[in-house]
PDB file of N, CA, C and O in Angstrom:
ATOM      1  N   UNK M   1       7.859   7.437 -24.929  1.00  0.00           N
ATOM      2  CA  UNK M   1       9.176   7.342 -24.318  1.00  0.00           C
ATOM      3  C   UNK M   1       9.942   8.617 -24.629  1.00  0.00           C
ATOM      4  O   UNK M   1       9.788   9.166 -25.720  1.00  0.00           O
ATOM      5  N   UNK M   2      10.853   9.158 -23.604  1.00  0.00           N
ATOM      6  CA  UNK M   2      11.051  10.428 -23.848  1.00  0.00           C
ATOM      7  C   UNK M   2      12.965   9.891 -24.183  1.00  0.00           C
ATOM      8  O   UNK M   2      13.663   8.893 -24.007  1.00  0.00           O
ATOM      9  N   UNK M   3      13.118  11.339 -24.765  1.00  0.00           N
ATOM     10  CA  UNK M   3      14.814  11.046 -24.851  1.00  0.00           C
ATOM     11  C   UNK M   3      15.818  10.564 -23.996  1.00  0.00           C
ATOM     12  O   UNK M   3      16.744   9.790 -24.236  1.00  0.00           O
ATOM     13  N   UNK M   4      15.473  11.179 -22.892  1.00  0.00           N
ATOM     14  CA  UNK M   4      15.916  10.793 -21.135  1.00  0.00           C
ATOM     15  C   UNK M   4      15.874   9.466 -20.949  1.00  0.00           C
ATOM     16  O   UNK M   4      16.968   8.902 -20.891  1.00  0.00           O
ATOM     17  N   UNK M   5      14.846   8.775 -20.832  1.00  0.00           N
ATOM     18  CA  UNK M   5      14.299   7.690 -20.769  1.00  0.00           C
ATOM     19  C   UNK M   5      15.360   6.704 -22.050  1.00  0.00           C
ATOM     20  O   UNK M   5      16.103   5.830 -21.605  1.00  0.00           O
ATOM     21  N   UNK M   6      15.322   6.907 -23.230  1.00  0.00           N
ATOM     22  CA  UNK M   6      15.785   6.500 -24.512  1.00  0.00           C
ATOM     23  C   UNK M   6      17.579   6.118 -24.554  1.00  0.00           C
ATOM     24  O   UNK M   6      18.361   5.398 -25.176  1.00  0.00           O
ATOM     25  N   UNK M   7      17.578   7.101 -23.484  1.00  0.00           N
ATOM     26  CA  UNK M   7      19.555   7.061 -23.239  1.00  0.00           C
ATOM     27  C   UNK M   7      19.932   5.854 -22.135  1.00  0.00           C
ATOM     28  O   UNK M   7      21.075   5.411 -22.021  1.00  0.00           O
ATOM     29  N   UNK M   8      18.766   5.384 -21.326  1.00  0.00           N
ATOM     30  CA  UNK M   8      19.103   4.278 -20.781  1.00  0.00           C
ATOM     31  C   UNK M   8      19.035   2.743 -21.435  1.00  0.00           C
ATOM     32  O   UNK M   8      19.383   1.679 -20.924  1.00  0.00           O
ATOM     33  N   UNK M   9      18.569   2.962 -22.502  1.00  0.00           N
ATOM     34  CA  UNK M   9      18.263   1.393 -23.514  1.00  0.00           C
ATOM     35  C   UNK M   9      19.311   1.681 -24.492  1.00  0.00           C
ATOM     36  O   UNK M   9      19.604   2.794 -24.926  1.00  0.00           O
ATOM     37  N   UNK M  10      19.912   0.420 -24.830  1.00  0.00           N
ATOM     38  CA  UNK M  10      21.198   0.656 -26.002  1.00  0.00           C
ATOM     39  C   UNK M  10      20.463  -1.099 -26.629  1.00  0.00           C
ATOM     40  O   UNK M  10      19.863  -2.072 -26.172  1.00  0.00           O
ATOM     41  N   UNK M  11      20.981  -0.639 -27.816  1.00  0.00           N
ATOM     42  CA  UNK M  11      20.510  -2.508 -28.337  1.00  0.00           C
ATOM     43  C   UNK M  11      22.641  -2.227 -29.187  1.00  0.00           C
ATOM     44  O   UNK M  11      23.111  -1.167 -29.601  1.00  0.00           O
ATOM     45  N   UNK M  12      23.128  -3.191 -29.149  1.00  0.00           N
ATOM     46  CA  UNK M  12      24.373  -3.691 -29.550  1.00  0.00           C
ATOM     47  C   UNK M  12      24.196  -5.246 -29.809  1.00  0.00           C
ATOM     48  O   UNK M  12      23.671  -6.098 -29.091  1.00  0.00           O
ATOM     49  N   UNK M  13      24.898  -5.374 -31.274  1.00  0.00           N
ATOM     50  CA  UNK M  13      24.718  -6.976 -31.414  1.00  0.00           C
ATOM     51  C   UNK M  13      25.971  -7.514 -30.647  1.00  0.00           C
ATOM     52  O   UNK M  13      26.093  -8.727 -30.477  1.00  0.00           O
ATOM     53  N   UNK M  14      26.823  -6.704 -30.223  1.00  0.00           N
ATOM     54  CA  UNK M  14      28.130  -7.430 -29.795  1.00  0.00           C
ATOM     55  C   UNK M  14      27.572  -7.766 -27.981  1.00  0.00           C
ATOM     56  O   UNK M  14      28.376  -8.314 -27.227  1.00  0.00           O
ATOM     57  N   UNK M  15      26.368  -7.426 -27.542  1.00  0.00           N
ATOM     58  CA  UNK M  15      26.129  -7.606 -26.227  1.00  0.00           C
ATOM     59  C   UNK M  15      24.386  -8.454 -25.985  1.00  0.00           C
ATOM     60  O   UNK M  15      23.242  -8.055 -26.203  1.00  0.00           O
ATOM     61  N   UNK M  16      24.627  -9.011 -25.753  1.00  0.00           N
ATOM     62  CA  UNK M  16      23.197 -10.042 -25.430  1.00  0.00           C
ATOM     63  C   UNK M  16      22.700 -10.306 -26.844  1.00  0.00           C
ATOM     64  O   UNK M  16      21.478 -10.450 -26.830  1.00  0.00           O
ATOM     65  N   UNK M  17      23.121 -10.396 -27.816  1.00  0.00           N
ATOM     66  CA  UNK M  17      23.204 -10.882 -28.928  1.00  0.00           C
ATOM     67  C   UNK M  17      22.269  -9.882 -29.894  1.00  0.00           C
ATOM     68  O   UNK M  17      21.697 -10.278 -30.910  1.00  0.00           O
ATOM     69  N   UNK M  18      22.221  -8.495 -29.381  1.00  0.00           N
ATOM     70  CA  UNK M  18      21.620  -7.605 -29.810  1.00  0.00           C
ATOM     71  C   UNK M  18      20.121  -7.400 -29.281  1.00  0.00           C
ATOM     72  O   UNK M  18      19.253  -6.870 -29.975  1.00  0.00           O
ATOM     73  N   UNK M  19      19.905  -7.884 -27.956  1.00  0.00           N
ATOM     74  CA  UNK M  19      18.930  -7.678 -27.654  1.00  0.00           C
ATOM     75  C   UNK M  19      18.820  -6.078 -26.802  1.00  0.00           C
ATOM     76  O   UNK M  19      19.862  -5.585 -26.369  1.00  0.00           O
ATOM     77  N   UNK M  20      17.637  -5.434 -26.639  1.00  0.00           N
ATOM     78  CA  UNK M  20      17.979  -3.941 -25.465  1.00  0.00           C
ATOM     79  C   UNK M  20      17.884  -4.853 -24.136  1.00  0.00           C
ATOM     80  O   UNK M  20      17.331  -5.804 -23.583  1.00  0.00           O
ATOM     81  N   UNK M  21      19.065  -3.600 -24.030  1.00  0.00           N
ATOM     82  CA  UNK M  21      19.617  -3.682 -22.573  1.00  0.00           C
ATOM     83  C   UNK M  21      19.748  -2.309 -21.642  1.00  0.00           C
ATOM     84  O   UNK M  21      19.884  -1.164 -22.072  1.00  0.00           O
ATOM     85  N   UNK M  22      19.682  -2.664 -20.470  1.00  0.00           N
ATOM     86  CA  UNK M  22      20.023  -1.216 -19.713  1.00  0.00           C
ATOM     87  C   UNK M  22      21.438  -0.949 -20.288  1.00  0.00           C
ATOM     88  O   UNK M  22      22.333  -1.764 -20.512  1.00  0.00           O
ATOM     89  N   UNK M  23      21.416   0.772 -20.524  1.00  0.00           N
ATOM     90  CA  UNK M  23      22.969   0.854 -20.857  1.00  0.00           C
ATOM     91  C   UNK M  23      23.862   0.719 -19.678  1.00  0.00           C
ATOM     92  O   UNK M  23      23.438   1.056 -18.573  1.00  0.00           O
ATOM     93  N   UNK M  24      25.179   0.210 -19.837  1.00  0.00           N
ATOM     94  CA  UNK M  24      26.294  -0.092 -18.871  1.00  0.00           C
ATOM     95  C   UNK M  24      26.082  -1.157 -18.433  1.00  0.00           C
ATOM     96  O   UNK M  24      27.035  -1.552 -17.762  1.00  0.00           O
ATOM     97  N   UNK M  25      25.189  -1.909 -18.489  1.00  0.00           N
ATOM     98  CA  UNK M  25      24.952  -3.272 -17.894  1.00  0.00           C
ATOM     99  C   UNK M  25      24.852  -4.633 -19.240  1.00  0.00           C
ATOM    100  O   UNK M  25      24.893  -4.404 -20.449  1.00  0.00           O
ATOM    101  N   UNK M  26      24.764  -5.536 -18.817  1.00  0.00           N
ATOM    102  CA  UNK M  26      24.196  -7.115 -19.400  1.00  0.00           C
ATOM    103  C   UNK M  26      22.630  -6.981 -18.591  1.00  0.00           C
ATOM    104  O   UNK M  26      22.088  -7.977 -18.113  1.00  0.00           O
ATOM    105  N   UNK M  27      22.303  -6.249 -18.556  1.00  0.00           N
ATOM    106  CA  UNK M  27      20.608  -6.715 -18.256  1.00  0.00           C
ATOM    107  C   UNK M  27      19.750  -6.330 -19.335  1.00  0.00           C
ATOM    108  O   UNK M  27      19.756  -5.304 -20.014  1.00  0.00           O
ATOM    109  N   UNK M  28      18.770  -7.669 -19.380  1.00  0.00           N
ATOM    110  CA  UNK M  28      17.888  -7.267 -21.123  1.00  0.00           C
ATOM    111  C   UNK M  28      16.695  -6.494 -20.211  1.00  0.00           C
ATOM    112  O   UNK M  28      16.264  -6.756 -19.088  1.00  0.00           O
ATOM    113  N   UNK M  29      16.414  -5.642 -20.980  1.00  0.00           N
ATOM    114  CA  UNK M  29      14.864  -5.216 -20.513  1.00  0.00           C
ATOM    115  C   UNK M  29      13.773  -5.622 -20.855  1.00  0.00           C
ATOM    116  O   UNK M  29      12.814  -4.875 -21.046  1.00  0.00           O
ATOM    117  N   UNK M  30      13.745  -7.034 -21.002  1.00  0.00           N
ATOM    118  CA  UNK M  30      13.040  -7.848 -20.842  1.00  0.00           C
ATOM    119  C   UNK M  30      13.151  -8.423 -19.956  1.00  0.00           C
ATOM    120  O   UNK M  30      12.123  -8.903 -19.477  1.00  0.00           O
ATOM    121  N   UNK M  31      14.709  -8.720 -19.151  1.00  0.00           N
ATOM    122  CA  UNK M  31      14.593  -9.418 -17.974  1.00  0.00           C
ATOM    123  C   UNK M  31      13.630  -8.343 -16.607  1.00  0.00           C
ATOM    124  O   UNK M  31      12.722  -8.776 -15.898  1.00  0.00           O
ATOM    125  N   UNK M  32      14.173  -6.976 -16.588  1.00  0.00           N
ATOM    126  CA  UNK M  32      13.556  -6.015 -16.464  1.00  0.00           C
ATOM    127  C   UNK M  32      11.659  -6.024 -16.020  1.00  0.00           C
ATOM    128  O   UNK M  32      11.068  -6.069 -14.941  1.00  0.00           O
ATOM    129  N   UNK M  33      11.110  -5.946 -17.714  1.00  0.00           N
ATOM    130  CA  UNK M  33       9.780  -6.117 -17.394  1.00  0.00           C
ATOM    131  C   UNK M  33       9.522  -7.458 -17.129  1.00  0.00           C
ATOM    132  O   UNK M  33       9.262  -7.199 -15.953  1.00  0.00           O
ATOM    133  N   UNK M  34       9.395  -8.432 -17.172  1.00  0.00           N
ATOM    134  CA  UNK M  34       9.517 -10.046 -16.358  1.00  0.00           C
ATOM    135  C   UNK M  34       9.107  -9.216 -14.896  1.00  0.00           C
ATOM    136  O   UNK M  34       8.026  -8.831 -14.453  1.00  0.00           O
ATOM    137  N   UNK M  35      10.446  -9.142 -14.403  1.00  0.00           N
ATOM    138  CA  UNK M  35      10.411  -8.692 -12.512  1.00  0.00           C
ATOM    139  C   UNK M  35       9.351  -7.724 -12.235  1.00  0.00           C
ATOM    140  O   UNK M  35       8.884  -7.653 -11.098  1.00  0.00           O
ATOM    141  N   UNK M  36       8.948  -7.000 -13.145  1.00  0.00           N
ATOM    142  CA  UNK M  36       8.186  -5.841 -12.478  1.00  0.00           C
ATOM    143  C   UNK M  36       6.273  -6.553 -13.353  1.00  0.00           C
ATOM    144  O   UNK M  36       5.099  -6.195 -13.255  1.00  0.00           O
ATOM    145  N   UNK M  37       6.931  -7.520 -14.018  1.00  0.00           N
ATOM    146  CA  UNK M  37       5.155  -8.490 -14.177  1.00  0.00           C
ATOM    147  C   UNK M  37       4.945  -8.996 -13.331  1.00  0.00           C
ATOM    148  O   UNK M  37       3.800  -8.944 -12.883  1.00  0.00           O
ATOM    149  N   UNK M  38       5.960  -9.755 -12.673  1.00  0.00           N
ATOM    150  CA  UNK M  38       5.970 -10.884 -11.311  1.00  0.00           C
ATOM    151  C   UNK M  38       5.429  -9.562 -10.158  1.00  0.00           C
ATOM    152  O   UNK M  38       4.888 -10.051  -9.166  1.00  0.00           O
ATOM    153  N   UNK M  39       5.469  -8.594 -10.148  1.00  0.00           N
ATOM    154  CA  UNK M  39       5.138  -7.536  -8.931  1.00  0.00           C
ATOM    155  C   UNK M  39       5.992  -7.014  -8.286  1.00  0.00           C
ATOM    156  O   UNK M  39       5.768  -6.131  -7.458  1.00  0.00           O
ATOM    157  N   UNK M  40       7.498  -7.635  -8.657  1.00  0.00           N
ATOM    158  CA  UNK M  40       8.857  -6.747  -7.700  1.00  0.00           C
ATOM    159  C   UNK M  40       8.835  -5.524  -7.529  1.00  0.00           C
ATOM    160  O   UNK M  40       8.684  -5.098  -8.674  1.00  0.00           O
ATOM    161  N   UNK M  41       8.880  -4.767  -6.937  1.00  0.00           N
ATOM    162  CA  UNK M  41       9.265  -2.813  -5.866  1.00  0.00           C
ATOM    163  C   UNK M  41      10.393  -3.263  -7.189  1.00  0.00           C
ATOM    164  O   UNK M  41      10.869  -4.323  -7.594  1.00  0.00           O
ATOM    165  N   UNK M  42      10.526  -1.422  -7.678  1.00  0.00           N
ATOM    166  CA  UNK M  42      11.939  -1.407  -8.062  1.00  0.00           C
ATOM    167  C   UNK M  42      12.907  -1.611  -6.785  1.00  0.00           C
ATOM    168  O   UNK M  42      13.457  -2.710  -6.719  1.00  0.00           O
ATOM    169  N   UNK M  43      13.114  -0.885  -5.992  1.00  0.00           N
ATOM    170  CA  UNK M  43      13.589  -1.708  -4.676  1.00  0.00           C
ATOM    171  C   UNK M  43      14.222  -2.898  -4.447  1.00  0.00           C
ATOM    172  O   UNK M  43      15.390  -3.081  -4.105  1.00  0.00           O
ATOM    173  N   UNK M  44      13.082  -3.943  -4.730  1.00  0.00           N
ATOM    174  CA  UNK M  44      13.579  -5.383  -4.994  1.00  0.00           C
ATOM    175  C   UNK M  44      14.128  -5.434  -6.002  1.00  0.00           C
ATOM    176  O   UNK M  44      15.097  -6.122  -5.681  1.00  0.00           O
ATOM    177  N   UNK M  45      14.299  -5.128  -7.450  1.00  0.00           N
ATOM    178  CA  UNK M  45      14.745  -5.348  -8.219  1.00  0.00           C
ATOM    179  C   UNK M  45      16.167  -5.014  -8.591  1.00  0.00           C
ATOM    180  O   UNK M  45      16.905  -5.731  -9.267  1.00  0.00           O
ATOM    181  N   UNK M  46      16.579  -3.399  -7.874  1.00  0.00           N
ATOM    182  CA  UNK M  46      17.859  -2.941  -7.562  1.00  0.00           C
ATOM    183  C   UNK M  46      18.647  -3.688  -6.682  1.00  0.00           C
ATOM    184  O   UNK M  46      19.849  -3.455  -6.810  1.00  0.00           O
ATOM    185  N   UNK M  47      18.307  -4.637  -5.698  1.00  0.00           N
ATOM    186  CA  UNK M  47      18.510  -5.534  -4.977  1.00  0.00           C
ATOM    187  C   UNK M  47      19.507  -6.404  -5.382  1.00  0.00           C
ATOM    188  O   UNK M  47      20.693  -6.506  -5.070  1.00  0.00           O
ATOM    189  N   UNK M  48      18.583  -7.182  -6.351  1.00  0.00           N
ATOM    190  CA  UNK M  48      18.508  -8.383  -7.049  1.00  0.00           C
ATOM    191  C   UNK M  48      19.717  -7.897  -8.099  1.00  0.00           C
ATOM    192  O   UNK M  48      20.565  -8.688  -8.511  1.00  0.00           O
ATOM    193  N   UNK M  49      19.683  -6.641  -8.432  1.00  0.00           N
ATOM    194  CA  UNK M  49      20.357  -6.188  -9.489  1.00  0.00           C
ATOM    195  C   UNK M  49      20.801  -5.277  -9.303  1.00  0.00           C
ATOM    196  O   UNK M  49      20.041  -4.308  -9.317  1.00  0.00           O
ATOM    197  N   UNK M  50      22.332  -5.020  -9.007  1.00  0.00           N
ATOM    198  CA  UNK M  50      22.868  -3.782  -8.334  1.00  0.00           C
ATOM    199  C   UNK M  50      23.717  -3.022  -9.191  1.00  0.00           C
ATOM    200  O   UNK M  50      24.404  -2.060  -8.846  1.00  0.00           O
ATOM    201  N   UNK M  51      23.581  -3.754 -10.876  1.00  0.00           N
ATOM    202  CA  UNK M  51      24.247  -2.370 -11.555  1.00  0.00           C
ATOM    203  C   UNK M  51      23.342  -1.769 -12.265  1.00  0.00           C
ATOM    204  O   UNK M  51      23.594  -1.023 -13.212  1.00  0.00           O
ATOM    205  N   UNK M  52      21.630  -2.210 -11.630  1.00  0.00           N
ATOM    206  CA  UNK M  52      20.224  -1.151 -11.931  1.00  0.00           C
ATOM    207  C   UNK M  52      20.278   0.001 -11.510  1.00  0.00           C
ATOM    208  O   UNK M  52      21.128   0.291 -10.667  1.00  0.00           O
ATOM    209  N   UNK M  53      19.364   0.967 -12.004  1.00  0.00           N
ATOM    210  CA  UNK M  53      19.027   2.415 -11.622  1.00  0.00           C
ATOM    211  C   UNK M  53      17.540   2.422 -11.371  1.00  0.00           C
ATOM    212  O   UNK M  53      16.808   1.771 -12.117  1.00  0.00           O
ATOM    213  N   UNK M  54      17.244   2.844 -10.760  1.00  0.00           N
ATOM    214  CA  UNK M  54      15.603   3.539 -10.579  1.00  0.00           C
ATOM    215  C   UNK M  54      15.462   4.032 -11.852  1.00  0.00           C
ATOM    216  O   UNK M  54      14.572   3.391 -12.411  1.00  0.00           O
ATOM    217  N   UNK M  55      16.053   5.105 -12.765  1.00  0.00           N
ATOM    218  CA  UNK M  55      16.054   5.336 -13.683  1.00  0.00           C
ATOM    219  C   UNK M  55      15.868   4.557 -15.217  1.00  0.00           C
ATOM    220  O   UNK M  55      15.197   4.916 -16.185  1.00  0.00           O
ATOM    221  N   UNK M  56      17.028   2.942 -14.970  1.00  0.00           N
ATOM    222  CA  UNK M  56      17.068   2.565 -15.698  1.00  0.00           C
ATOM    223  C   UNK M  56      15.567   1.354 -15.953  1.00  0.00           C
ATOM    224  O   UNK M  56      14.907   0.915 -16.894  1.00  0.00           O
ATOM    225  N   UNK M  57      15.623   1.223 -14.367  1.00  0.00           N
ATOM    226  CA  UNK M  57      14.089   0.153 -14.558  1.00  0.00           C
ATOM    227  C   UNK M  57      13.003   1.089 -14.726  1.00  0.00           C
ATOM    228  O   UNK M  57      12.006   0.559 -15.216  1.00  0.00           O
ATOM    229  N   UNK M  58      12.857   2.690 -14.393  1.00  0.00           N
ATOM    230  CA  UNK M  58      11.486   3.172 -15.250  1.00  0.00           C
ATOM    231  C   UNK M  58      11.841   3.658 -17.000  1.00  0.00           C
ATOM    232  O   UNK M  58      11.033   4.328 -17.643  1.00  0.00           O
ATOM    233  N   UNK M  59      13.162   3.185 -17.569  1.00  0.00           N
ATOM    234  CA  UNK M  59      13.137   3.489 -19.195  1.00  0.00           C
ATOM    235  C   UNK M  59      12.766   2.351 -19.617  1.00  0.00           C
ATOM    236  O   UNK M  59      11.898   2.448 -20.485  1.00  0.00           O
ATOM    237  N   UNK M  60      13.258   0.636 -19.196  1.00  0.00           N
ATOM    238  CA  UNK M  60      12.913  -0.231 -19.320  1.00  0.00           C
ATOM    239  C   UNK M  60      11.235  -0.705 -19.725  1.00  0.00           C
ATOM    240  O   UNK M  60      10.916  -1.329 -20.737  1.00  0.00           O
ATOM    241  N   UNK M  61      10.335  -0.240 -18.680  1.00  0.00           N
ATOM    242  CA  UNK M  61       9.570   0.114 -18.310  1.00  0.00           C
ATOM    243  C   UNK M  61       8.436   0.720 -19.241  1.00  0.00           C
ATOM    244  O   UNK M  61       7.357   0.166 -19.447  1.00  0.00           O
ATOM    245  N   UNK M  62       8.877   2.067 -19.832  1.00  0.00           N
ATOM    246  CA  UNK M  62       8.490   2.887 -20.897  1.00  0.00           C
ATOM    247  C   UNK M  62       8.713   1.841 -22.219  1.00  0.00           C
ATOM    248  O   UNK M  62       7.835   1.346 -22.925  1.00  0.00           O
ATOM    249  N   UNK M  63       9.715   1.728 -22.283  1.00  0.00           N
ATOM    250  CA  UNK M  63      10.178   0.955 -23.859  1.00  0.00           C
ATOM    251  C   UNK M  63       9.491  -0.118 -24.162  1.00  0.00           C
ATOM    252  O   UNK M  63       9.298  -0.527 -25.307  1.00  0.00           O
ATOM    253  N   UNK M  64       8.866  -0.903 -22.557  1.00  0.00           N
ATOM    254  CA  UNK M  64       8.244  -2.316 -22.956  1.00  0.00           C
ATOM    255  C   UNK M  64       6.873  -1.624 -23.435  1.00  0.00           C
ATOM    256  O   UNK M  64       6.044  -2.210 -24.131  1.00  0.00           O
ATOM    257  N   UNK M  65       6.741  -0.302 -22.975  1.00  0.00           N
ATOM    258  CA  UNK M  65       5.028   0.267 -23.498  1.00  0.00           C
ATOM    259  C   UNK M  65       4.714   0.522 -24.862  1.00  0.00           C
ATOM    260  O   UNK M  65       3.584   0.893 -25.177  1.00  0.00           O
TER     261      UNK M  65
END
């Protein structure tokens, strides 16, 4: 995981009870890799989730690696 990548995951206990999350959002990146196990296009997933980034679902992505 590169630094780039690293600036989109924040873990805060005051937000999802300290789980990582995309930064600026309530989305866990776990909810994240879930959608992209099920087979969702980031596409679909920006959709579904419109304060996502292309960016933020490939750091998500990296971090679950």
């Amino acid at each position: 995981m590169t630094d780039q990548e690293l600036d989109f995951i924040a873990v805060d206990p005051e937000i999802l009870h300290g789980q990582a999350h995309i930064r600026g959002t309530r989305v866990p990146v776990s909810l994240v890799l879930g959608c992209l196990a099920e087979g969702m296009t980031e596409a679909e997933i920006l959709e579904e989730y419109s304060t996502l980034s292309v960016e933020g679902i490939r750091a998500a992505a990296a971090y679950g690696a």
